[in-house]
Amino acid sequence: MSERRKPYPFDQLEPKWQTRWDERRLFHAPNPGDPGFDPARPKYYVLDMFPYPSGAGLHVGHPEGYTATDIVARYQRLRGCNVLHPMGWDAFGLPAEQYAIRTGQHPEITTRANIASFKKQLKRIGFSYDWEREVSTADPDFFRWTQWIFLQIYHSWFNPATQRAEPIASYTGDDPASVRLAYVAEVPVNWCPELGTVLANEEVIDGRSEVGGFPVVRRPMRQWMLRITAFAERLIDELEPLDWPAGIKLLQRNWIGKSEGAEVQFALPEHDTSLTVFTTRPDTLYGATYMVLAPENPLVDRLTTMEQRAAVAEYKAEISAKSDLERTDLAKDKSGVFTGACAINPANNERIPIWIADYVLMGYGTGAIMGVPAHDERDLEFARQFGLTILDVVQPPGGETPTGYTGDGIAINSPLIDGLPTPEAKEHITAWLEERGLGRRTINYKLRDWLFSRQRYWGEPFPIIWRDGKHEAIAESELPLVPPPLHDFKPTGTGEPPLARAKDWVRYSDKATRELNTMPQWAGSCWYYLRFCDPGNRDRFVGQEAERYWMGEGGVDLYVGGTEHAVLHLLYARFWHKVLFDLGHLSTGEPFQRLVNQGIILGEDGRKMSKRWGNVIDPLDVISGYGADAFRCYEMFMGPLEQMKPWSMTGVEGVSRFLARVWRLVMEENQAGEWVLSNSVAEAEPTRAQLKVIHATIKKVGEDIDALSFNTAIAQMMIFVNAFTNVEVRPLAALRTLLVLLNPFAPHLSSELWETLGRQFPIAPPEIIDQSWPEYREEFLVEDEVEIALQVNGKVRDRVMVATSALTEELEKVALSNHRVLEFLQGKQVKKIVVIQKKLVNVVTAP
RNA sequence: GCCAGGGUGGCGAAAUUGGCAGACGCGCCAGACUUAGGAUCUGGUGGAGCAAUCCUUAGGGGUUCGAGUCCCCUCCCUGGUACCA
């Protein structure tokens, strides 16, 4: 089979320009103080979510976001900005380690090979990254600072008075370990036996591990935690002004899950203590006819009566045997047992029974609730199942039967607050409880502290040692703390991390041993964007001047990546950023000013791309068939960046044809079949009509890039090309303008044509990259005449050209003298005439 | 369940504040140039109808001179979430 003839020689010119860009270091952005740095230019930081370099290589989803940021980066450079556009590798992570377990190959080797192949592919697409800033999270020069930041967190506490992280020295209490932002706690964790590690809540999906899909069980273990909950309020508040998609903000807000309510104490007559619950509906206190404790609540054993002891023990055993998956699966029917104990409802002094049930979670609120069956679906189901009292205390606005009504209404059967609408009832009863020391208003969050340790090999070791059962930080001078070489990466199965196998490494001194856990994969990605500002710095995680320059004024100006990181990565990174900001290391409180999520690219069959369906598109195949420029432009022409959309090979062909038409605007084939500069290119004045297209295109492409609406920008350039395709004389100035506008999208093609034009016509500068973005002139966009629609009763009956300046009365006259309009007005009476200048005239008749 | 986003030609999609629906591309049809066309160029292309004309932005209702756009109801798709008191 003969090879399809290339529409233009992209296979020669693309490698040529990629090499030249590398040699000229064109995309290297000097830092303040470096040679070549121009302080007069504004900065622009455009960032991609860096990839995990998997063995599978790049798929078409990666370059979608990368192309978008590359267009913005190249555009901002042409507009005179100092552009920071870096790329790096999220190189620690489970897949390389799982591969090492299977093959014995060290993760470092696998990772290095994968990085090399990723980088080669990215370069082949022609991205304008500053490769001199490349970082890898698994590189000791990088992770020494990840460990350093951990130490900053470890040495800090959250001062509730200032609402800021402060050095632990400012803590005046007697137990610093209890307030550190990094602490060790025995907590019920998500233990994944298959992976041999604990996982964060965020890494568990439907009771299975996000990586690998293995079952996960609950089990108490001593783990490192980061006190992210202290920042819950700020993580919500400071989200507000950011230029992020509203949906992502909402996702984060929901994840943090703030709810306002009250803590209420219920006296326990048989014991000298009381039981505290959290409720968002203190106004329903009179309706609390029973209480429920989580089965794991430590109070359960104290409260349970002799008679109920056996039943409670049996229920607890049953629950703890269940995995999370089963526990949620079986959520249809409520289960639980009576403890035999009773509490006193503080509102009406009624004795109410205390139960335990697994629908109450130990990890939220106080691990105990008051059951208000009349106004809570779950409580109602539970009460009906076990025959507990149901008492209506809120009257819905409509006045229908209140049982099961969960909305706001009017308090009833509640002597203290009868007749009050819900909001006031809440206020009133809470104040009443506060006066008596029986309760107080509180805020609860769904967000839990971040479980930060993993029992894995391929991650950052903690810069921590243990002496006499207590943890201590190692000195900063001992960083980086590099993982010991191992041959056996398998999980031990006991929960003891694989690092335990490196006996020499573990022994720190006669009396001290090293922490054996490693950090989760999120650690490196929490701050990599800061390292990009100053990747070679040996003395600090980022130089102050570089940080102030690149991260100043809102931080990262544009951050593009997938929605899968909407809560986890973005929340964790914001948290670390705030700690470092509070400690005075950073100049802004939020890292990412503008965030955009690219949509998923589906296979041609409309299904998710997967080996299983055989619908996977390999970027390199597309590039070898159509060129990198066509690949880039197609990815952007498919549709809106944020939208999910299917791949289409014929669509690639269409975009490729467009680029070939651009090529032939400038080039033609001679007798020998060689491409030479076209005879129709000349230093001629564009016509008035051509000027209009040129300036309309300048305007639209610029505005569309700002709005990340790349598909419509390309459509406009297609209109431009169509307008110049069949003309005898192609004015040089018009072509030059087009090439600059096209450059961010198709950098190789535009560079080549620019250079070719420059050989024949003296163009300064000789390379397009040193050219500046053109400005449009409004005067070329205005028309003397416009076409307006003439409507009768909202239906278009004719279109006519009128002077742009035509006034309302003139337009009315035009409409009423138009024979098509008159035809439809026959026998009818004109009731009114609506005139929209430059748009339409609508003649409305009486019915 | 709940929350968010979305349904526009045969297909991917356009459409400032409500103001000519379908830009641009794919596909298809016709023509030109050709020994040839899976190259290139030109024209056409939402549906029905010979036509005048009528219908058309998931479906139904409403507001308006005028609705893809605003309001109400219903259906379908995608993503998130799941006993969070």
CSV table of C-alpha atoms in Angstrom, one decimal, chain A residues 213-544:
chain,number,residue,atom,x,y,z
A,213,GLY,CA,-10.3,-1.7,43.2
A,214,PHE,CA,-9.4,-4.0,46.1
A,215,PRO,CA,-11.6,-4.4,49.2
A,216,VAL,CA,-11.0,-2.1,52.1
A,217,VAL,CA,-11.8,-2.8,55.7
A,218,ARG,CA,-12.0,-0.6,58.8
A,219,ARG,CA,-9.4,-1.2,61.4
A,220,PRO,CA,-7.9,0.9,64.2
A,221,MET,CA,-4.2,1.8,63.6
A,222,ARG,CA,-1.6,4.3,64.8
A,223,GLN,CA,-1.2,6.7,61.9
A,224,TRP,CA,0.2,10.2,61.1
A,225,MET,CA,-2.5,12.7,60.6
A,226,LEU,CA,-2.5,16.3,59.3
A,227,ARG,CA,-4.9,18.7,61.1
A,228,ILE,CA,-6.6,20.0,57.9
A,229,THR,CA,-9.8,20.3,59.9
A,230,ALA,CA,-8.4,23.4,61.7
A,231,PHE,CA,-8.5,25.1,58.3
A,232,ALA,CA,-12.0,24.1,57.3
A,233,GLU,CA,-13.5,27.5,57.7
A,234,ARG,CA,-10.7,29.2,55.7
A,235,LEU,CA,-10.8,26.6,53.1
A,236,ILE,CA,-14.5,27.4,52.5
A,237,ASP,CA,-14.3,31.2,52.9
A,238,GLU,CA,-11.2,31.8,50.8
A,239,LEU,CA,-12.5,29.7,48.0
A,240,GLU,CA,-15.2,32.2,47.3
A,241,PRO,CA,-13.3,34.9,45.4
A,242,LEU,CA,-11.4,32.4,43.2
A,243,ASP,CA,-12.1,32.2,39.5
A,244,TRP,CA,-13.0,28.5,39.5
A,245,PRO,CA,-15.9,26.7,38.0
A,246,ALA,CA,-18.9,27.1,40.3
A,247,GLY,CA,-19.4,23.3,40.3
A,248,ILE,CA,-15.9,22.7,41.6
A,249,LYS,CA,-16.2,25.2,44.4
A,250,LEU,CA,-19.5,23.5,45.4
A,251,LEU,CA,-17.8,20.1,45.3
A,252,GLN,CA,-15.1,21.3,47.7
A,253,ARG,CA,-17.7,23.0,49.9
A,254,ASN,CA,-19.7,19.9,50.1
A,255,TRP,CA,-16.7,17.8,50.9
A,256,ILE,CA,-15.8,20.1,53.8
A,257,GLY,CA,-19.5,19.8,54.7
A,258,LYS,CA,-20.0,22.6,57.1
A,259,SER,CA,-23.2,22.4,59.2
A,260,GLU,CA,-24.3,24.8,61.8
A,261,GLY,CA,-26.3,23.6,64.8
A,262,ALA,CA,-25.9,22.9,68.5
A,263,GLU,CA,-24.5,20.4,71.0
A,264,VAL,CA,-27.1,19.3,73.5
A,265,GLN,CA,-26.4,17.4,76.7
A,266,PHE,CA,-28.7,14.7,77.9
A,267,ALA,CA,-28.4,13.7,81.5
A,268,LEU,CA,-27.9,10.1,82.4
A,269,PRO,CA,-29.8,9.5,85.6
A,270,GLU,CA,-28.0,6.2,86.4
A,271,HIS,CA,-24.6,7.6,85.8
A,272,ASP,CA,-22.9,10.8,87.0
A,273,THR,CA,-22.1,11.9,83.4
A,274,SER,CA,-24.1,13.1,80.5
A,275,LEU,CA,-24.4,12.3,76.8
A,276,THR,CA,-23.8,15.0,74.3
A,277,VAL,CA,-25.2,15.0,70.8
A,278,PHE,CA,-24.8,17.3,67.8
A,279,THR,CA,-28.0,18.4,66.0
A,280,THR,CA,-28.7,20.9,63.2
A,281,ARG,CA,-32.3,21.0,64.5
A,282,PRO,CA,-32.3,22.0,68.1
A,283,ASP,CA,-35.8,23.2,67.5
A,284,THR,CA,-37.0,19.6,67.4
A,285,LEU,CA,-35.7,18.8,70.8
A,286,TYR,CA,-39.1,18.1,72.2
A,287,GLY,CA,-39.5,15.5,69.5
A,288,ALA,CA,-36.4,13.6,70.6
A,289,THR,CA,-38.0,10.4,71.9
A,290,TYR,CA,-34.8,8.2,71.9
A,291,MET,CA,-31.1,8.4,71.5
A,292,VAL,CA,-28.6,6.4,69.4
A,293,LEU,CA,-24.9,5.8,69.9
A,294,ALA,CA,-22.5,4.6,67.3
A,295,PRO,CA,-21.6,1.0,68.0
A,296,GLU,CA,-18.0,2.0,68.4
A,297,ASN,CA,-18.7,4.8,70.9
A,298,PRO,CA,-16.7,4.1,74.0
A,299,LEU,CA,-19.6,5.1,76.2
A,300,VAL,CA,-21.6,2.0,75.0
A,301,ASP,CA,-19.9,-0.4,77.4
A,302,ARG,CA,-20.4,1.9,80.4
A,303,LEU,CA,-24.1,2.4,79.7
A,304,THR,CA,-25.2,-1.0,78.7
A,305,THR,CA,-27.2,-2.8,81.5
A,306,MET,CA,-26.6,-6.3,82.6
A,307,GLU,CA,-29.7,-7.6,80.8
A,308,GLN,CA,-28.7,-6.1,77.5
A,309,ARG,CA,-25.0,-6.9,77.6
A,310,ALA,CA,-25.2,-10.0,75.5
A,311,ALA,CA,-27.4,-8.5,72.8
A,312,VAL,CA,-25.1,-5.4,72.6
A,313,ALA,CA,-22.0,-7.5,72.4
A,314,GLU,CA,-23.5,-9.6,69.6
A,315,TYR,CA,-24.5,-6.6,67.6
A,316,LYS,CA,-21.1,-4.9,67.9
A,317,ALA,CA,-19.4,-8.1,66.8
A,318,GLU,CA,-21.7,-8.3,63.8
A,319,ILE,CA,-21.0,-4.7,62.8
A,320,SER,CA,-17.2,-4.9,63.1
A,321,ALA,CA,-17.2,-8.0,61.0
A,322,LYS,CA,-18.8,-6.1,58.2
A,323,SER,CA,-16.7,-4.3,55.6
A,324,ASP,CA,-17.6,-0.8,54.7
A,325,LEU,CA,-19.0,-2.1,51.5
A,326,GLU,CA,-21.4,-4.4,53.3
A,327,ARG,CA,-22.3,-1.8,55.8
A,328,THR,CA,-23.4,0.6,53.1
A,329,ASP,CA,-24.9,-2.2,50.9
A,330,LEU,CA,-27.2,-3.3,53.6
A,331,ALA,CA,-28.3,0.2,54.3
A,332,LYS,CA,-31.8,-0.6,53.2
A,333,ASP,CA,-33.0,-1.9,56.6
A,334,LYS,CA,-32.1,-0.2,59.8
A,335,SER,CA,-30.5,-2.3,62.5
A,336,GLY,CA,-29.7,-1.7,66.2
A,337,VAL,CA,-30.2,-2.8,69.8
A,338,PHE,CA,-31.4,-1.3,73.0
A,339,THR,CA,-28.6,-0.7,75.6
A,340,GLY,CA,-31.0,-0.8,78.5
A,341,ALA,CA,-30.0,2.7,79.6
A,342,CYS,CA,-32.1,5.8,79.5
A,343,ALA,CA,-31.4,9.5,79.3
A,344,ILE,CA,-33.4,12.6,80.2
A,345,ASN,CA,-34.6,15.0,77.5
A,346,PRO,CA,-33.6,18.4,78.8
A,347,ALA,CA,-36.5,20.1,77.3
A,348,ASN,CA,-39.3,18.1,78.9
A,349,ASN,CA,-37.5,15.9,81.4
A,350,GLU,CA,-38.8,12.7,79.8
A,351,ARG,CA,-36.9,9.5,80.1
A,352,ILE,CA,-35.9,8.3,76.7
A,353,PRO,CA,-34.2,5.0,75.8
A,354,ILE,CA,-30.6,4.8,74.5
A,355,TRP,CA,-30.0,2.5,71.5
A,356,ILE,CA,-27.0,1.6,69.5
A,357,ALA,CA,-27.2,1.4,65.7
A,358,ASP,CA,-24.7,1.5,62.8
A,359,TYR,CA,-26.6,4.3,61.0
A,360,VAL,CA,-24.9,6.5,63.5
A,361,LEU,CA,-21.2,7.1,62.6
A,362,MET,CA,-18.5,7.4,65.2
A,363,GLY,CA,-16.5,9.8,63.0
A,364,TYR,CA,-19.0,12.6,62.8
A,365,GLY,CA,-20.2,14.9,65.5
A,366,THR,CA,-20.1,13.2,68.9
A,367,GLY,CA,-20.9,9.7,67.7
A,368,ALA,CA,-24.3,10.0,69.2
A,369,ILE,CA,-27.6,11.5,68.1
A,370,MET,CA,-31.0,12.4,69.5
A,371,GLY,CA,-33.6,10.5,67.6
A,372,VAL,CA,-36.4,12.8,66.2
A,373,PRO,CA,-38.5,10.3,64.2
A,374,ALA,CA,-41.2,12.8,63.3
A,375,HIS,CA,-38.8,15.0,61.4
A,376,ASP,CA,-35.9,12.9,60.2
A,377,GLU,CA,-36.2,10.2,57.6
A,378,ARG,CA,-33.6,7.9,59.1
A,379,ASP,CA,-34.9,8.3,62.6
A,380,LEU,CA,-38.5,7.7,61.4
A,381,GLU,CA,-37.5,4.5,59.7
A,382,PHE,CA,-35.6,3.3,62.8
A,383,ALA,CA,-38.5,4.3,65.1
A,384,ARG,CA,-41.0,2.4,63.0
A,385,GLN,CA,-38.8,-0.6,62.8
A,386,PHE,CA,-38.5,-0.8,66.6
A,387,GLY,CA,-41.8,0.7,67.7
A,388,LEU,CA,-40.4,3.8,69.3
A,389,THR,CA,-42.5,6.9,70.1
A,390,ILE,CA,-43.0,9.4,67.3
A,391,LEU,CA,-44.0,12.9,68.4
A,392,ASP,CA,-44.7,15.7,65.8
A,393,VAL,CA,-43.1,19.0,66.8
A,394,VAL,CA,-43.0,20.9,63.5
A,395,GLN,CA,-46.1,22.0,61.6
A,396,PRO,CA,-45.4,22.4,57.9
A,397,PRO,CA,-46.5,25.7,56.3
A,398,GLY,CA,-49.3,24.0,54.3
A,399,GLY,CA,-50.8,22.5,57.5
A,400,GLU,CA,-50.9,18.9,56.3
A,401,THR,CA,-49.9,16.0,58.6
A,402,PRO,CA,-46.4,16.8,59.9
A,403,THR,CA,-44.9,13.3,60.5
A,404,GLY,CA,-41.9,12.8,58.3
A,405,TYR,CA,-41.7,16.5,57.4
A,406,THR,CA,-38.0,17.6,57.4
A,407,GLY,CA,-38.4,21.2,56.2
A,408,ASP,CA,-38.9,24.4,58.2
A,409,GLY,CA,-42.3,25.1,59.7
A,410,ILE,CA,-43.8,26.2,63.0
A,411,ALA,CA,-42.9,24.6,66.3
A,412,ILE,CA,-45.7,22.6,68.0
A,413,ASN,CA,-46.0,20.5,71.1
A,414,SER,CA,-42.9,22.4,72.3
A,415,PRO,CA,-44.0,24.6,75.3
A,416,LEU,CA,-40.9,26.8,75.2
A,417,ILE,CA,-41.0,27.6,71.5
A,418,ASP,CA,-44.6,26.8,70.4
A,419,GLY,CA,-45.7,29.0,67.4
A,420,LEU,CA,-42.2,30.1,66.5
A,421,PRO,CA,-40.9,29.5,62.9
A,422,THR,CA,-38.0,27.1,62.7
A,423,PRO,CA,-35.1,29.7,62.5
A,424,GLU,CA,-36.3,31.6,65.6
A,425,ALA,CA,-37.2,28.3,67.4
A,426,LYS,CA,-33.6,27.2,66.9
A,427,GLU,CA,-32.2,30.5,68.3
A,428,HIS,CA,-34.6,30.5,71.2
A,429,ILE,CA,-34.1,26.9,72.4
A,430,THR,CA,-30.3,27.1,71.9
A,431,ALA,CA,-30.2,30.3,74.0
A,432,TRP,CA,-32.3,28.5,76.7
A,433,LEU,CA,-29.9,25.5,76.7
A,434,GLU,CA,-26.9,27.8,76.9
A,435,GLU,CA,-28.3,29.7,79.9
A,436,ARG,CA,-28.6,26.4,81.8
A,437,GLY,CA,-25.3,25.0,80.7
A,438,LEU,CA,-27.0,22.2,78.8
A,439,GLY,CA,-25.8,23.0,75.3
A,440,ARG,CA,-24.2,25.5,73.0
A,441,ARG,CA,-24.2,26.5,69.4
A,442,THR,CA,-21.5,24.7,67.3
A,443,ILE,CA,-20.4,24.1,63.8
A,444,ASN,CA,-19.5,20.6,62.5
A,445,TYR,CA,-17.6,19.6,59.4
A,446,LYS,CA,-17.7,16.4,57.4
A,447,LEU,CA,-14.0,17.0,56.6
A,448,ARG,CA,-11.8,14.7,58.7
A,449,ASP,CA,-8.1,15.2,59.5
A,450,TRP,CA,-5.9,13.9,56.7
A,451,LEU,CA,-4.5,10.4,57.1
A,452,PHE,CA,-1.1,11.1,55.9
A,453,SER,CA,0.9,7.9,56.3
A,454,ARG,CA,1.2,4.9,54.0
A,455,GLN,CA,2.8,1.5,54.5
A,456,ARG,CA,4.6,1.6,51.2
A,457,TYR,CA,8.1,1.8,49.8
A,458,TRP,CA,7.8,4.2,46.9
A,459,GLY,CA,7.2,7.4,48.7
A,460,GLU,CA,8.9,10.1,50.8
A,461,PRO,CA,10.1,8.7,54.2
A,462,PHE,CA,9.0,10.8,57.2
A,463,PRO,CA,11.8,12.9,58.6
A,464,ILE,CA,10.9,11.5,62.0
A,465,ILE,CA,12.5,9.2,64.6
A,466,TRP,CA,11.1,7.5,67.6
A,467,ARG,CA,12.8,7.5,71.0
A,468,ASP,CA,11.2,6.1,74.1
A,469,GLY,CA,7.9,5.8,72.4
A,470,LYS,CA,7.8,9.4,71.4
A,471,HIS,CA,8.3,11.0,68.0
A,472,GLU,CA,10.9,13.6,67.2
A,473,ALA,CA,11.9,15.5,64.1
A,474,ILE,CA,15.3,15.0,62.6
A,475,ALA,CA,17.4,18.0,61.8
A,476,GLU,CA,16.9,19.9,58.6
A,477,SER,CA,20.6,19.3,57.8
A,478,GLU,CA,19.8,15.5,57.6
A,479,LEU,CA,17.5,16.1,54.6
A,480,PRO,CA,16.9,14.6,52.1
A,481,LEU,CA,16.1,11.4,53.9
A,482,VAL,CA,16.4,8.9,51.1
A,483,PRO,CA,14.6,5.6,51.2
A,484,PRO,CA,17.0,2.7,51.7
A,485,PRO,CA,17.6,0.3,48.8
A,486,LEU,CA,15.3,-2.7,48.9
A,487,HIS,CA,14.9,-5.8,46.8
A,488,ASP,CA,11.6,-6.9,48.3
A,489,PHE,CA,8.9,-4.3,48.0
A,490,LYS,CA,6.0,-6.6,49.0
A,491,PRO,CA,3.7,-5.4,51.8
A,492,THR,CA,4.5,-7.3,55.0
A,493,GLY,CA,0.8,-8.0,55.4
A,494,THR,CA,0.9,-7.1,59.1
A,495,GLY,CA,0.6,-3.4,58.6
A,496,GLU,CA,4.3,-2.9,59.2
A,497,PRO,CA,5.7,-1.0,56.3
A,498,PRO,CA,8.3,-2.6,53.9
A,499,LEU,CA,10.9,-0.1,55.1
A,500,ALA,CA,11.2,-2.3,58.3
A,501,ARG,CA,13.1,-4.7,56.2
A,502,ALA,CA,16.1,-2.3,55.9
A,503,LYS,CA,17.3,-3.0,59.4
A,504,ASP,CA,20.4,-0.7,59.2
A,505,TRP,CA,18.5,2.2,57.9
A,506,VAL,CA,15.8,1.8,60.5
A,507,ARG,CA,18.3,2.0,63.4
A,508,TYR,CA,18.9,5.7,63.9
A,509,SER,CA,21.0,5.5,67.1
A,510,ASP,CA,21.3,3.2,70.1
A,511,LYS,CA,18.0,4.5,71.4
A,512,ALA,CA,16.1,5.8,68.4
A,513,THR,CA,14.6,4.2,65.3
A,514,ARG,CA,13.2,5.7,62.2
A,515,GLU,CA,9.6,6.2,61.3
A,516,LEU,CA,8.8,3.4,58.9
A,517,ASN,CA,5.8,4.9,57.1
A,518,THR,CA,6.0,6.9,53.9
A,519,MET,CA,4.0,9.9,52.7
A,520,PRO,CA,1.0,9.5,50.3
A,521,GLN,CA,1.3,10.4,46.7
A,522,TRP,CA,-0.4,13.7,47.3
A,523,ALA,CA,2.6,15.1,49.2
A,524,GLY,CA,4.6,16.1,46.2
A,525,SER,CA,1.7,17.5,44.2
A,526,CYS,CA,0.8,19.7,47.2
A,527,TRP,CA,3.6,22.1,46.4
A,528,TYR,CA,5.3,21.2,43.0
A,529,TYR,CA,3.9,24.4,41.5
A,530,LEU,CA,6.0,26.4,44.0
A,531,ARG,CA,9.2,24.5,43.1
A,532,PHE,CA,8.6,25.3,39.5
A,533,CYS,CA,9.3,28.9,40.4
A,534,ASP,CA,12.8,28.2,41.4
A,535,PRO,CA,13.6,24.5,40.8
A,536,GLY,CA,17.4,24.7,41.2
A,537,ASN,CA,17.4,26.4,44.6
A,538,ARG,CA,19.7,24.5,47.0
A,539,ASP,CA,19.0,26.7,50.0
A,540,ARG,CA,15.2,27.0,50.1
A,541,PHE,CA,12.2,25.2,48.8
A,542,VAL,CA,11.6,28.3,46.7
A,543,GLY,CA,13.6,31.5,46.6
A,544,GLN,CA,11.7,34.4,48.1
